[in-house]
């Protein structure tokens, strides 16, 4: 290793351990220690799905397609 590399690696390792320690302490202690129940996921979907005006007739197009390719006449 080069000069000073060992010291830099030890500083980096210490910072990483501190970050992991704080993340572990805040993540596990808050949910268990508070005594509150977290809400359980539930379905909010309503079946059958209905869209407004689904049964209305669709308007007819005013232009007749396809338009012919040869329009030189």
Short mmCIF file of N, CA, C and O in Angstrom, two decimals, residues 22-38:
data_model
loop_
_atom_site.label_atom_id
_atom_site.label_comp_id
_atom_site.label_asym_id
_atom_site.label_seq_id
_atom_site.Cartn_x
_atom_site.Cartn_y
_atom_site.Cartn_z
N UNK A 22 -26.12 3.46 12.53
CA UNK A 22 -27.26 4.36 12.63
C UNK A 22 -28.46 3.84 11.85
O UNK A 22 -29.60 3.97 12.29
N UNK A 23 -28.23 3.26 10.69
CA UNK A 23 -29.33 2.73 9.89
C UNK A 23 -30.00 1.56 10.60
O UNK A 23 -31.22 1.44 10.61
N UNK A 24 -29.24 0.71 11.23
CA UNK A 24 -29.80 -0.43 11.95
C UNK A 24 -30.55 0.00 13.20
O UNK A 24 -31.60 -0.54 13.54
N UNK A 25 -30.04 1.01 13.90
CA UNK A 25 -30.69 1.45 15.12
C UNK A 25 -32.01 2.15 14.83
O UNK A 25 -33.00 1.97 15.54
N UNK A 26 -32.07 2.97 13.80
CA UNK A 26 -33.31 3.70 13.52
C UNK A 26 -34.33 2.81 12.84
O UNK A 26 -35.53 3.00 13.01
N UNK A 27 -33.91 1.82 12.06
CA UNK A 27 -34.86 0.98 11.34
C UNK A 27 -35.56 -0.03 12.22
O UNK A 27 -36.75 -0.25 12.10
N UNK A 28 -34.88 -0.67 13.17
CA UNK A 28 -35.50 -1.73 13.95
C UNK A 28 -36.11 -1.23 15.25
O UNK A 28 -37.10 -1.76 15.71
N UNK A 29 -35.57 -0.19 15.83
CA UNK A 29 -36.06 0.25 17.13
C UNK A 29 -37.35 1.02 17.07
O UNK A 29 -38.16 0.96 18.00
N UNK A 30 -37.61 1.76 16.01
CA UNK A 30 -38.79 2.61 15.98
C UNK A 30 -40.08 1.82 15.84
O UNK A 30 -41.07 2.13 16.46
N UNK A 31 -40.10 0.78 15.03
CA UNK A 31 -41.34 0.05 14.79
C UNK A 31 -41.68 -0.85 15.97
O UNK A 31 -42.84 -0.96 16.36
N UNK A 32 -40.69 -1.49 16.57
CA UNK A 32 -40.96 -2.42 17.67
C UNK A 32 -41.17 -1.69 18.99
O UNK A 32 -42.01 -2.07 19.77
N UNK A 33 -40.42 -0.65 19.21
CA UNK A 33 -40.47 0.01 20.50
C UNK A 33 -41.67 0.92 20.69
O UNK A 33 -42.07 1.19 21.81
N UNK A 34 -42.31 1.37 19.63
CA UNK A 34 -43.39 2.33 19.77
C UNK A 34 -44.69 1.67 20.20
O UNK A 34 -45.54 2.32 20.79
N UNK A 35 -44.89 0.40 19.90
CA UNK A 35 -46.10 -0.29 20.29
C UNK A 35 -47.27 -0.05 19.33
O UNK A 35 -48.34 -0.57 19.55
N UNK A 36 -47.08 0.72 18.29
CA UNK A 36 -48.15 0.99 17.33
C UNK A 36 -48.18 -0.10 16.27
O UNK A 36 -47.15 -0.59 15.85
N UNK A 37 -49.37 -0.45 15.84
CA UNK A 37 -49.51 -1.42 14.77
C UNK A 37 -49.45 -0.69 13.43
O UNK A 37 -50.07 0.34 13.26
N UNK A 38 -48.72 -1.25 12.50
CA UNK A 38 -48.68 -0.66 11.17
C UNK A 38 -49.89 -1.18 10.40
O UNK A 38 -50.30 -2.32 10.59
#
